[in-house]
Amino acid sequence: MATQRCAGKTALVTGGARGLGAAQCRLLAREGAKVAIADIDTQAGQALATEIAQAGGAARAYALDVTDEAAWDKTVAAVLADFGGLDILINNAGIARIASAEDCTLADWRAVMSINLDGVFLGTRAGIRAMKTRGGGSIINMSSIYGIVGDSVTAAYNASKGGVRNFTKSAALHCAKSGYGIRVNSVHPSFIMTDMVTGAAACLPDPEGFLKDIIARHPIGRLCEPEDVAYACLYLACDETRNQTGIEIVVDGGYIAQ
Ligand code: NAD
């Protein structure tokens, strides 16, 4: 049930067209936010914007590659012009590659770093510049439990998400000390069955065994759903968390508590 926790706010979600980002866009719109869906997949972004509008919400799709510095300026300017401000930014776009520290190619390493870490840096910087003149905002960076613990076959992904985790704290401290009223926090999901995970599983010799294995690693006995992560983002997006900055919210069914 919607409670309008984001009424009057504008949110930009990168990688918002599909997967976890799409769930964030739907929930923020249900809670009253005007939503900018920023993604390289403009067709899916447009389809989601239409779906949200048909459900009574406000959303627009924007073409954004998060690795493109100039495109960030253009997109944020367009969102400010279309919606009149920016209050919530979720740097959610990300990719994964299955490769160990011994086997990872430099091309894969750079692809992961470029989207997962450069993209979050460029987004956070653009968000700070847009929000500081308005007296505040909430920036939420999508890390992972793999930004906290390692896995032998996700070397670049672990490095990028660990980078997001601590970059977020640096940005949070900068904004707090500057008196901008901008909070910067990170969210750390475990495995969720989006295209990212099903695509990675398909590269493994035993995808069904992999699925059984990851469920077994969740003490709560089930995998998380995209909406579980969206609710953590909603919590950080709201003014209710005005004193929370530089924190990590883990959404993992107890995975890393063991
Ligand atoms: P997904 O592959 O289902 O969706 C990713 C979205 O990002 C897609 O819409 C894609 O078009 C978009 N995207 C990819 N590259 C982009 C770019 N350069 N610029 C803009 N958009 C781009 O992935 P997901 O599972 O929804 O993952 C979303 C985020 O959550 C990622 O940062 C991921 O690392 C993180 N995460 C996912 C899981 C999981 O199990 N699914 C777990 C922990 C963290």
Tab-separated table of C-alpha atoms and ligand atoms in Angstrom:
chain	number	residue	atom	x	y	z
A	1	MET	CA	0.000	0.000	0.000
A	2	ALA	CA	1.403	3.374	-0.992
A	3	THR	CA	1.946	5.920	1.781
A	4	GLN	CA	3.321	8.802	-0.328
A	5	ARG	CA	6.621	8.781	1.554
A	6	CYS	CA	8.293	10.506	-1.428
A	7	ALA	CA	5.573	12.980	-2.329
A	8	GLY	CA	6.990	16.078	-4.023
A	9	LYS	CA	10.391	14.512	-4.645
A	10	THR	CA	12.165	13.689	-7.908
A	11	ALA	CA	14.255	10.533	-8.164
A	12	LEU	CA	16.774	9.459	-10.826
A	13	VAL	CA	17.563	5.750	-11.005
A	14	THR	CA	20.423	4.508	-13.211
A	15	GLY	CA	19.971	1.080	-14.736
A	16	GLY	CA	16.341	1.804	-13.930
A	17	ALA	CA	14.809	0.038	-16.922
A	18	ARG	CA	15.193	-3.549	-15.709
A	19	GLY	CA	15.995	-5.734	-12.716
A	20	LEU	CA	16.509	-4.126	-9.315
A	21	GLY	CA	16.408	-0.620	-10.807
A	22	ALA	CA	12.951	-1.180	-12.293
A	23	ALA	CA	11.634	-2.323	-8.883
A	24	GLN	CA	13.094	0.851	-7.337
A	25	CYS	CA	11.407	3.024	-9.979
A	26	ARG	CA	8.028	1.321	-9.449
A	27	LEU	CA	8.186	1.642	-5.658
A	28	LEU	CA	9.397	5.268	-5.636
A	29	ALA	CA	6.633	6.192	-8.103
A	30	ARG	CA	4.014	4.403	-5.949
A	31	GLU	CA	5.315	6.442	-3.008
A	32	GLY	CA	4.725	9.704	-4.860
A	33	ALA	CA	8.125	10.480	-6.417
A	34	LYS	CA	8.504	11.678	-9.999
A	35	VAL	CA	10.922	9.160	-11.474
A	36	ALA	CA	13.661	9.572	-14.100
A	37	ILE	CA	14.505	6.146	-15.505
A	38	ALA	CA	18.069	6.430	-16.834
A	39	ASP	CA	19.424	3.473	-18.796
A	40	ILE	CA	21.227	2.409	-21.960
A	41	ASP	CA	18.168	0.258	-22.722
A	42	THR	CA	15.876	3.103	-23.747
A	43	GLN	CA	13.166	0.804	-25.096
A	44	ALA	CA	12.745	-0.944	-21.738
A	45	GLY	CA	12.998	2.438	-19.974
A	46	GLN	CA	10.229	3.867	-22.130
A	47	ALA	CA	8.035	0.793	-21.551
A	48	LEU	CA	8.480	1.148	-17.785
A	49	ALA	CA	7.710	4.889	-17.907
A	50	THR	CA	4.462	4.071	-19.729
A	51	GLU	CA	3.597	1.338	-17.200
A	52	ILE	CA	4.193	3.738	-14.277
A	53	ALA	CA	2.107	6.481	-15.935
A	54	GLN	CA	-0.739	4.008	-16.557
A	55	ALA	CA	-0.649	3.109	-12.845
A	56	GLY	CA	-1.080	6.818	-11.999
A	57	GLY	CA	2.564	7.713	-11.362
A	58	ALA	CA	4.957	10.159	-13.030
A	59	ALA	CA	8.005	8.867	-14.897
A	60	ARG	CA	10.188	9.641	-17.919
A	61	ALA	CA	12.874	7.586	-19.614
A	62	TYR	CA	16.321	9.036	-20.348
A	63	ALA	CA	19.145	7.518	-22.418
A	64	LEU	CA	22.207	7.439	-20.167
A	65	ASP	CA	25.397	5.433	-20.272
A	66	VAL	CA	26.735	5.932	-16.742
A	67	THR	CA	30.344	5.765	-17.978
A	68	ASP	CA	29.855	8.841	-20.186
A	69	GLU	CA	30.865	12.002	-18.311
A	70	ALA	CA	29.229	14.438	-20.755
A	71	ALA	CA	26.017	12.394	-20.839
A	72	TRP	CA	25.682	12.793	-17.066
A	73	ASP	CA	25.641	16.594	-17.373
A	74	LYS	CA	23.089	16.370	-20.169
A	75	THR	CA	20.818	13.933	-18.330
A	76	VAL	CA	20.830	15.800	-15.023
A	77	ALA	CA	20.135	19.081	-16.859
A	78	ALA	CA	17.205	17.428	-18.660
A	79	VAL	CA	15.793	16.018	-15.387
A	80	LEU	CA	16.074	19.435	-13.702
A	81	ALA	CA	14.310	21.042	-16.679
A	82	ASP	CA	11.577	18.371	-16.865
A	83	PHE	CA	10.868	17.897	-13.157
A	84	GLY	CA	12.249	21.084	-11.556
A	85	GLY	CA	14.774	19.433	-9.236
A	86	LEU	CA	16.583	16.314	-8.087
A	87	ASP	CA	16.130	14.944	-4.554
A	88	ILE	CA	16.974	11.236	-4.805
A	89	LEU	CA	19.680	9.609	-6.942
A	90	ILE	CA	20.156	5.846	-7.007
A	91	ASN	CA	23.411	4.835	-8.712
A	92	ASN	CA	22.152	1.346	-9.441
A	93	ALA	CA	23.525	0.405	-12.902
A	94	GLY	CA	26.075	-2.387	-12.743
A	95	ILE	CA	27.407	-5.476	-14.474
A	96	ALA	CA	29.127	-8.687	-13.360
A	97	ARG	CA	31.762	-10.930	-14.933
A	98	ILE	CA	32.615	-14.437	-13.785
A	99	ALA	CA	36.411	-14.632	-13.530
A	100	SER	CA	38.988	-15.204	-10.803
A	101	ALA	CA	41.948	-12.985	-9.910
A	102	GLU	CA	44.081	-15.376	-11.978
A	103	ASP	CA	41.846	-15.587	-15.055
A	104	CYS	CA	40.142	-12.186	-15.370
A	105	THR	CA	41.051	-10.417	-18.626
A	106	LEU	CA	42.059	-6.771	-18.486
A	107	ALA	CA	39.136	-6.000	-20.827
A	108	ASP	CA	36.633	-7.570	-18.389
A	109	TRP	CA	38.292	-5.898	-15.410
A	110	ARG	CA	38.036	-2.491	-17.102
A	111	ALA	CA	34.435	-3.051	-18.251
A	112	VAL	CA	33.339	-3.850	-14.690
A	113	MET	CA	35.295	-0.958	-13.160
A	114	SER	CA	34.016	1.453	-15.765
A	115	ILE	CA	30.300	0.810	-15.151
A	116	ASN	CA	30.321	-0.217	-11.481
A	117	LEU	CA	32.868	2.255	-10.120
A	118	ASP	CA	33.434	5.095	-12.636
A	119	GLY	CA	29.655	5.204	-13.163
A	120	VAL	CA	28.973	5.543	-9.438
A	121	PHE	CA	31.656	8.218	-9.083
A	122	LEU	CA	30.328	10.254	-12.029
A	123	GLY	CA	26.763	9.888	-10.772
A	124	THR	CA	27.590	10.849	-7.204
A	125	ARG	CA	29.533	13.890	-8.389
A	126	ALA	CA	26.705	14.981	-10.684
A	127	GLY	CA	24.183	14.389	-7.892
A	128	ILE	CA	26.132	16.478	-5.376
A	129	ARG	CA	26.458	19.349	-7.851
A	130	ALA	CA	22.730	19.287	-8.629
A	131	MET	CA	21.501	18.828	-5.044
A	132	LYS	CA	23.772	21.153	-3.085
A	133	THR	CA	22.092	24.309	-4.302
A	134	ARG	CA	18.700	22.909	-3.237
A	135	GLY	CA	19.741	22.311	0.372
A	136	GLY	CA	19.914	18.556	0.314
A	137	GLY	CA	19.097	15.168	-1.103
A	138	SER	CA	19.759	11.465	-0.814
A	139	ILE	CA	22.292	9.578	-2.935
A	140	ILE	CA	22.128	5.799	-2.755
A	141	ASN	CA	24.926	3.724	-4.253
A	142	MET	CA	24.272	0.092	-5.150
A	143	SER	CA	27.061	-2.080	-3.846
A	144	SER	CA	26.588	-5.763	-2.955
A	145	ILE	CA	27.406	-8.233	-0.207
A	146	TYR	CA	30.299	-8.820	-2.617
A	147	GLY	CA	31.551	-5.358	-1.662
A	148	ILE	CA	31.964	-6.739	1.879
A	149	VAL	CA	32.929	-10.393	1.376
A	150	GLY	CA	34.800	-12.000	-1.521
A	151	ASP	CA	34.097	-14.852	-3.934
A	152	SER	CA	36.853	-16.676	-5.800
A	153	VAL	CA	35.181	-16.215	-9.216
A	154	THR	CA	34.137	-12.543	-9.096
A	155	ALA	CA	37.458	-10.717	-8.715
A	156	ALA	CA	36.621	-7.544	-10.664
A	157	TYR	CA	33.074	-7.388	-9.297
A	158	ASN	CA	34.356	-7.708	-5.699
A	159	ALA	CA	36.924	-4.950	-6.325
A	160	SER	CA	34.349	-2.612	-7.887
A	161	LYS	CA	31.709	-3.124	-5.190
A	162	GLY	CA	34.278	-2.755	-2.389
A	163	GLY	CA	35.236	0.507	-4.078
A	164	VAL	CA	31.608	1.662	-4.141
A	165	ARG	CA	31.296	0.847	-0.431
A	166	ASN	CA	34.177	3.050	0.698
A	167	PHE	CA	33.795	5.754	-1.964
A	168	THR	CA	30.277	6.220	-0.562
A	169	LYS	CA	31.687	6.961	2.893
A	170	SER	CA	34.130	9.523	1.471
A	171	ALA	CA	31.320	11.273	-0.419
A	172	ALA	CA	29.093	11.152	2.680
A	173	LEU	CA	31.778	12.803	4.824
A	174	HIS	CA	32.458	15.461	2.189
A	175	CYS	CA	28.762	16.370	1.942
A	176	ALA	CA	28.294	16.362	5.724
A	177	LYS	CA	31.357	18.540	6.362
A	178	SER	CA	30.322	20.918	3.573
A	179	GLY	CA	26.909	21.396	5.156
A	180	TYR	CA	25.125	20.440	1.914
A	181	GLY	CA	22.378	18.427	3.597
A	182	ILE	CA	23.112	15.622	1.136
A	183	ARG	CA	23.281	12.078	2.516
A	184	VAL	CA	25.202	9.333	0.724
A	185	ASN	CA	24.685	5.675	1.650
A	186	SER	CA	25.220	2.237	0.158
A	187	VAL	CA	22.966	-0.798	-0.229
A	188	HIS	CA	24.339	-4.353	-0.279
A	189	PRO	CA	22.050	-7.038	-1.691
A	190	SER	CA	22.816	-10.741	-1.937
A	191	PHE	CA	21.687	-12.836	-4.924
A	192	ILE	CA	18.469	-11.826	-6.675
A	193	MET	CA	17.255	-13.616	-9.805
A	194	THR	CA	17.565	-10.745	-12.288
A	195	ASP	CA	19.107	-11.004	-15.782
A	196	MET	CA	22.502	-10.330	-14.173
A	197	VAL	CA	22.381	-13.458	-12.019
A	198	THR	CA	20.640	-15.761	-14.493
A	199	GLY	CA	23.157	-14.633	-17.154
A	200	ALA	CA	26.109	-15.327	-14.838
A	201	ALA	CA	24.626	-18.688	-13.787
A	202	ALA	CA	24.307	-19.706	-17.441
A	203	CYS	CA	28.123	-19.370	-17.775
A	204	LEU	CA	28.665	-21.949	-15.015
A	205	PRO	CA	28.921	-25.704	-15.648
A	206	ASP	CA	25.957	-26.507	-13.319
A	207	PRO	CA	23.439	-23.596	-13.197
A	208	GLU	CA	20.844	-25.603	-11.197
A	209	GLY	CA	23.443	-26.680	-8.657
A	210	PHE	CA	24.509	-23.039	-8.397
A	211	LEU	CA	20.925	-21.974	-7.626
A	212	LYS	CA	20.536	-24.638	-4.909
A	213	ASP	CA	23.894	-23.627	-3.474
A	214	ILE	CA	23.057	-19.911	-3.260
A	215	ILE	CA	19.669	-20.568	-1.639
A	216	ALA	CA	21.451	-22.757	0.941
A	217	ARG	CA	23.744	-19.829	1.737
A	218	HIS	CA	20.703	-17.704	2.809
A	219	PRO	CA	19.833	-18.694	6.423
A	220	ILE	CA	16.359	-17.220	5.937
A	221	GLY	CA	15.751	-20.034	3.428
A	222	ARG	CA	14.905	-18.014	0.344
A	223	LEU	CA	16.499	-15.532	-2.040
A	224	CYS	CA	15.688	-11.826	-1.811
A	225	GLU	CA	13.300	-10.231	-4.326
A	226	PRO	CA	13.938	-6.946	-6.212
A	227	GLU	CA	11.315	-5.266	-4.017
A	228	ASP	CA	13.251	-6.156	-0.831
A	229	VAL	CA	16.143	-4.038	-2.151
A	230	ALA	CA	13.777	-1.307	-3.347
A	231	TYR	CA	12.375	-0.948	0.196
A	232	ALA	CA	15.900	-0.435	1.581
A	233	CYS	CA	16.406	2.308	-1.037
A	234	LEU	CA	13.047	3.874	-0.154
A	235	TYR	CA	14.071	3.977	3.510
A	236	LEU	CA	17.302	5.815	2.657
A	237	ALA	CA	15.499	8.092	0.183
A	238	CYS	CA	13.028	9.414	2.768
A	239	ASP	CA	13.533	12.310	5.149
A	240	GLU	CA	12.927	9.809	7.998
A	241	THR	CA	16.612	8.873	7.599
A	242	ARG	CA	17.850	12.482	7.658
A	243	ASN	CA	20.579	11.557	10.165
A	244	GLN	CA	21.852	8.485	8.351
A	245	THR	CA	24.842	9.047	6.106
A	246	GLY	CA	27.842	6.915	5.193
A	247	ILE	CA	26.005	3.766	6.303
A	248	GLU	CA	25.575	0.360	4.668
A	249	ILE	CA	22.255	-1.468	4.470
A	250	VAL	CA	22.652	-5.181	3.831
A	251	VAL	CA	19.689	-7.013	2.250
A	252	ASP	CA	20.784	-10.659	2.281
A	253	GLY	CA	18.579	-12.981	4.345
A	254	GLY	CA	21.430	-13.387	6.843
A	255	TYR	CA	24.004	-14.480	4.220
A	256	ILE	CA	26.991	-12.569	5.640
A	257	ALA	CA	25.948	-12.798	9.296
A	258	GLN	CA	27.368	-16.334	9.426
B	1	NAD	P1	20.332	-6.263	-14.443
B	1	NAD	O1	21.373	-6.761	-15.388
B	1	NAD	O2	19.085	-7.042	-14.288
B	1	NAD	O3	19.936	-4.751	-14.794
B	1	NAD	C1	20.941	-3.789	-14.963
B	1	NAD	C2	20.379	-2.578	-15.675
B	1	NAD	O4	21.471	-1.654	-15.835
B	1	NAD	C3	19.827	-2.891	-17.071
B	1	NAD	O5	18.620	-2.196	-17.285
B	1	NAD	C4	20.937	-2.383	-17.991
B	1	NAD	O6	20.462	-1.964	-19.261
B	1	NAD	C5	21.488	-1.209	-17.189
B	1	NAD	N1	22.856	-0.837	-17.551
B	1	NAD	C6	23.901	-1.660	-17.810
B	1	NAD	N2	24.974	-0.934	-18.156
B	1	NAD	C7	24.613	0.372	-18.097
B	1	NAD	C8	25.285	1.593	-18.348
B	1	NAD	N3	26.563	1.616	-18.758
B	1	NAD	N4	24.613	2.745	-18.177
B	1	NAD	C9	23.311	2.732	-17.805
B	1	NAD	N5	22.611	1.617	-17.565
B	1	NAD	C10	23.253	0.443	-17.721
B	1	NAD	O7	21.107	-6.137	-13.040
B	1	NAD	P2	20.501	-6.082	-11.563
B	1	NAD	O8	20.618	-7.434	-10.979
B	1	NAD	O9	19.205	-5.379	-11.565
B	1	NAD	O10	21.618	-5.204	-10.842
B	1	NAD	C11	21.412	-3.846	-10.494
B	1	NAD	C12	22.489	-3.433	-9.520
B	1	NAD	O11	22.386	-4.228	-8.339
B	1	NAD	C13	23.914	-3.626	-10.039
B	1	NAD	O12	24.741	-2.592	-9.582
B	1	NAD	C14	24.329	-4.931	-9.379
B	1	NAD	O13	25.719	-5.060	-9.250
B	1	NAD	C15	23.634	-4.809	-8.044
B	1	NAD	N6	23.433	-6.082	-7.383
B	1	NAD	C16	22.696	-7.065	-7.963
B	1	NAD	C17	22.541	-8.263	-7.303
B	1	NAD	C18	21.744	-9.396	-7.883
B	1	NAD	O14	21.845	-10.510	-7.362
B	1	NAD	N7	20.954	-9.205	-8.906
B	1	NAD	C19	23.146	-8.472	-6.059
B	1	NAD	C20	23.888	-7.441	-5.501
B	1	NAD	C21	24.025	-6.240	-6.159
